[in-house]
PDB file of C-alpha atoms in Angstrom:
ATOM      1  CA  GLN A   1      43.599 -88.266  55.965  1.00  0.00           C
ATOM      2  CA  VAL A   2      45.269 -87.569  53.359  1.00  0.00           C
ATOM      3  CA  GLN A   3      48.657 -88.446  51.934  1.00  0.00           C
ATOM      4  CA  LEU A   4      50.913 -87.791  48.953  1.00  0.00           C
ATOM      5  CA  VAL A   5      52.947 -90.664  47.649  1.00  0.00           C
ATOM      6  CA  GLU A   6      56.276 -90.448  44.954  1.00  0.00           C
ATOM      7  CA  SER A   7      57.762 -92.519  42.898  1.00  0.00           C
ATOM      8  CA  GLY A   8      60.122 -93.110  39.574  1.00  0.00           C
ATOM      9  CA  GLY A   9      63.272 -91.923  41.637  1.00  0.00           C
ATOM     10  CA  GLY A  10      66.310 -93.177  40.787  1.00  0.00           C
ATOM     11  CA  LEU A  11      69.493 -92.696  39.041  1.00  0.00           C
ATOM     12  CA  VAL A  12      70.261 -92.045  35.644  1.00  0.00           C
ATOM     13  CA  GLN A  13      72.781 -91.134  33.522  1.00  0.00           C
ATOM     14  CA  PRO A  14      73.885 -86.884  32.116  1.00  0.00           C
ATOM     15  CA  GLY A  15      71.162 -86.530  29.349  1.00  0.00           C
ATOM     16  CA  GLY A  16      68.829 -89.038  30.619  1.00  0.00           C
ATOM     17  CA  SER A  17      65.305 -89.105  31.517  1.00  0.00           C
ATOM     18  CA  LEU A  18      62.864 -89.916  34.614  1.00  0.00           C
ATOM     19  CA  ARG A  19      59.106 -89.405  35.117  1.00  0.00           C
ATOM     20  CA  LEU A  20      58.292 -89.050  38.873  1.00  0.00           C
ATOM     21  CA  SER A  21      54.358 -89.758  39.659  1.00  0.00           C
ATOM     22  CA  CYS A  22      52.491 -87.790  42.830  1.00  0.00           C
ATOM     23  CA  ALA A  23      49.353 -90.275  44.014  1.00  0.00           C
ATOM     24  CA  ALA A  24      47.393 -88.064  46.299  1.00  0.00           C
ATOM     25  CA  SER A  25      44.770 -90.766  48.199  1.00  0.00           C
ATOM     26  CA  GLY A  26      42.060 -89.974  51.171  1.00  0.00           C
ATOM     27  CA  SER A  27      39.340 -88.019  52.078  1.00  0.00           C
ATOM     28  CA  ILE A  28      39.773 -85.230  49.098  1.00  0.00           C
ATOM     29  CA  SER A  29      36.848 -82.949  48.417  1.00  0.00           C
ATOM     30  CA  ARG A  30      39.103 -80.834  45.600  1.00  0.00           C
ATOM     31  CA  LEU A  31      42.416 -81.287  44.288  1.00  0.00           C
ATOM     32  CA  ASN A  32      43.582 -77.082  43.741  1.00  0.00           C
ATOM     33  CA  ALA A  33      47.044 -76.538  42.530  1.00  0.00           C
ATOM     34  CA  MET A  34      50.299 -78.634  42.680  1.00  0.00           C
ATOM     35  CA  GLY A  35      53.820 -78.636  42.404  1.00  0.00           C
ATOM     36  CA  TRP A  36      56.572 -79.975  42.385  1.00  0.00           C
ATOM     37  CA  TYR A  37      59.883 -78.993  44.429  1.00  0.00           C
ATOM     38  CA  ARG A  38      63.822 -80.202  44.726  1.00  0.00           C
ATOM     39  CA  GLN A  39      66.107 -79.688  47.602  1.00  0.00           C
ATOM     40  CA  ALA A  40      69.478 -80.759  46.869  1.00  0.00           C
ATOM     41  CA  PRO A  41      72.020 -81.421  50.138  1.00  0.00           C
ATOM     42  CA  GLY A  42      73.408 -78.153  51.556  1.00  0.00           C
ATOM     43  CA  LYS A  43      70.799 -75.713  49.841  1.00  0.00           C
ATOM     44  CA  GLN A  44      67.304 -74.470  50.584  1.00  0.00           C
ATOM     45  CA  ARG A  45      63.973 -76.273  48.588  1.00  0.00           C
ATOM     46  CA  GLU A  46      63.270 -74.683  45.782  1.00  0.00           C
ATOM     47  CA  LEU A  47      60.049 -74.529  43.434  1.00  0.00           C
ATOM     48  CA  VAL A  48      60.477 -76.689  40.489  1.00  0.00           C
ATOM     49  CA  ALA A  49      57.177 -76.571  38.604  1.00  0.00           C
ATOM     50  CA  THR A  50      53.669 -75.420  39.162  1.00  0.00           C
ATOM     51  CA  ILE A  51      50.224 -76.723  37.663  1.00  0.00           C
ATOM     52  CA  THR A  52      46.880 -75.430  38.201  1.00  0.00           C
ATOM     53  CA  THR A  53      43.363 -78.055  38.369  1.00  0.00           C
ATOM     54  CA  GLY A  54      42.725 -76.176  34.062  1.00  0.00           C
ATOM     55  CA  GLY A  55      46.581 -77.074  33.691  1.00  0.00           C
ATOM     56  CA  SER A  56      47.975 -73.436  33.525  1.00  0.00           C
ATOM     57  CA  THR A  57      51.173 -74.165  34.311  1.00  0.00           C
ATOM     58  CA  ASN A  58      54.737 -72.428  35.584  1.00  0.00           C
ATOM     59  CA  TYR A  59      58.867 -74.083  35.720  1.00  0.00           C
ATOM     60  CA  ALA A  60      61.567 -72.446  37.286  1.00  0.00           C
ATOM     61  CA  ASP A  61      64.022 -70.877  34.706  1.00  0.00           C
ATOM     62  CA  SER A  62      66.771 -73.909  35.712  1.00  0.00           C
ATOM     63  CA  VAL A  63      64.556 -76.371  33.794  1.00  0.00           C
ATOM     64  CA  LYS A  64      62.323 -74.404  31.021  1.00  0.00           C
ATOM     65  CA  GLY A  65      62.260 -76.542  28.041  1.00  0.00           C
ATOM     66  CA  ARG A  66      63.312 -79.795  29.604  1.00  0.00           C
ATOM     67  CA  PHE A  67      60.997 -80.816  32.500  1.00  0.00           C
ATOM     68  CA  THR A  68      56.861 -80.471  31.762  1.00  0.00           C
ATOM     69  CA  ILE A  69      54.921 -80.741  34.589  1.00  0.00           C
ATOM     70  CA  SER A  70      51.387 -82.648  34.425  1.00  0.00           C
ATOM     71  CA  ARG A  71      48.282 -83.968  36.143  1.00  0.00           C
ATOM     72  CA  ASP A  72      45.001 -86.356  35.819  1.00  0.00           C
ATOM     73  CA  ASN A  73      42.667 -85.194  37.632  1.00  0.00           C
ATOM     74  CA  ALA A  74      40.355 -88.730  37.203  1.00  0.00           C
ATOM     75  CA  LYS A  75      43.629 -90.455  39.006  1.00  0.00           C
ATOM     76  CA  ASN A  76      44.660 -87.691  41.507  1.00  0.00           C
ATOM     77  CA  THR A  77      48.097 -87.715  40.114  1.00  0.00           C
ATOM     78  CA  LEU A  78      50.993 -85.912  39.309  1.00  0.00           C
ATOM     79  CA  TYR A  79      53.477 -85.868  36.821  1.00  0.00           C
ATOM     80  CA  LEU A  80      56.481 -84.726  36.156  1.00  0.00           C
ATOM     81  CA  GLN A  81      58.457 -85.540  32.613  1.00  0.00           C
ATOM     82  CA  MET A  82      62.369 -85.017  33.065  1.00  0.00           C
ATOM     83  CA  ASN A  83      64.436 -84.993  30.173  1.00  0.00           C
ATOM     84  CA  THR A  84      67.975 -84.066  29.482  1.00  0.00           C
ATOM     85  CA  LEU A  85      68.852 -83.963  32.731  1.00  0.00           C
ATOM     86  CA  LYS A  86      72.256 -82.482  34.363  1.00  0.00           C
ATOM     87  CA  PRO A  87      74.188 -83.353  37.598  1.00  0.00           C
ATOM     88  CA  GLU A  88      73.016 -79.668  38.911  1.00  0.00           C
ATOM     89  CA  ASP A  89      69.451 -81.284  38.651  1.00  0.00           C
ATOM     90  CA  THR A  90      70.134 -84.259  41.476  1.00  0.00           C
ATOM     91  CA  ALA A  91      67.982 -83.701  44.709  1.00  0.00           C
ATOM     92  CA  VAL A  92      65.219 -84.670  46.749  1.00  0.00           C
ATOM     93  CA  TYR A  93      62.001 -84.134  44.886  1.00  0.00           C
ATOM     94  CA  TYR A  94      59.409 -83.555  46.184  1.00  0.00           C
ATOM     95  CA  CYS A  95      55.377 -83.231  45.795  1.00  0.00           C
ATOM     96  CA  ASN A  96      52.965 -81.008  47.017  1.00  0.00           C
ATOM     97  CA  ALA A  97      49.138 -79.949  46.945  1.00  0.00           C
ATOM     98  CA  ASN A  98      46.575 -77.642  48.138  1.00  0.00           C
ATOM     99  CA  VAL A  99      43.717 -79.760  49.067  1.00  0.00           C
ATOM    100  CA  GLN A 100      40.332 -79.184  50.573  1.00  0.00           C
ATOM    101  CA  VAL A 101      39.416 -81.903  52.344  1.00  0.00           C
ATOM    102  CA  ASN A 102      36.050 -83.430  53.658  1.00  0.00           C
ATOM    103  CA  PRO A 103      33.820 -82.218  55.652  1.00  0.00           C
ATOM    104  CA  PHE A 104      35.665 -79.531  56.052  1.00  0.00           C
ATOM    105  CA  PRO A 105      35.535 -76.118  53.868  1.00  0.00           C
ATOM    106  CA  PHE A 106      38.665 -74.787  53.838  1.00  0.00           C
ATOM    107  CA  LYS A 107      41.693 -75.688  52.360  1.00  0.00           C
ATOM    108  CA  ARG A 108      45.899 -76.910  53.190  1.00  0.00           C
ATOM    109  CA  ASP A 109      49.008 -77.304  51.838  1.00  0.00           C
ATOM    110  CA  TYR A 110      49.975 -81.428  52.306  1.00  0.00           C
ATOM    111  CA  TRP A 111      53.741 -82.634  51.108  1.00  0.00           C
ATOM    112  CA  GLY A 112      55.075 -86.369  50.314  1.00  0.00           C
ATOM    113  CA  GLN A 113      57.708 -87.857  51.334  1.00  0.00           C
ATOM    114  CA  GLY A 114      60.036 -87.440  48.627  1.00  0.00           C
ATOM    115  CA  THR A 115      62.196 -89.293  46.085  1.00  0.00           C
ATOM    116  CA  GLN A 116      65.856 -89.008  45.711  1.00  0.00           C
ATOM    117  CA  VAL A 117      66.845 -87.988  42.050  1.00  0.00           C
ATOM    118  CA  THR A 118      70.476 -88.536  41.057  1.00  0.00           C
ATOM    119  CA  VAL A 119      72.180 -87.024  37.914  1.00  0.00           C
ATOM    120  CA  SER A 120      75.698 -88.880  37.500  1.00  0.00           C
ATOM    121  CA  SER A 121      77.938 -91.010  35.303  1.00  0.00           C
TER     122      SER A 121
END
């Protein structure tokens, strides 16, 4: 069984910063690409940022220059540093990971439970 647990969400004023973490645990043979997604009320879930095992990243246009995705492979942990936050960043943020699970050779995606980020004065 694999679990992804997010932390670090909360309430912040416009222009402020938050750092989200996602810790993966369980019978993990390999962690492949990981990413952050978000879903605002009344909207579809959208991709925020992704990162490969080797550290290659890509970002949604709306967060480029403000957000930074990173990972610590030794800790099986994913991070999202969010700076210059805007009200439109308000959403539930979800962690995603493509995982190979012992003892199986195939891979599948897992999702965290989500953490609320609210940007408001």
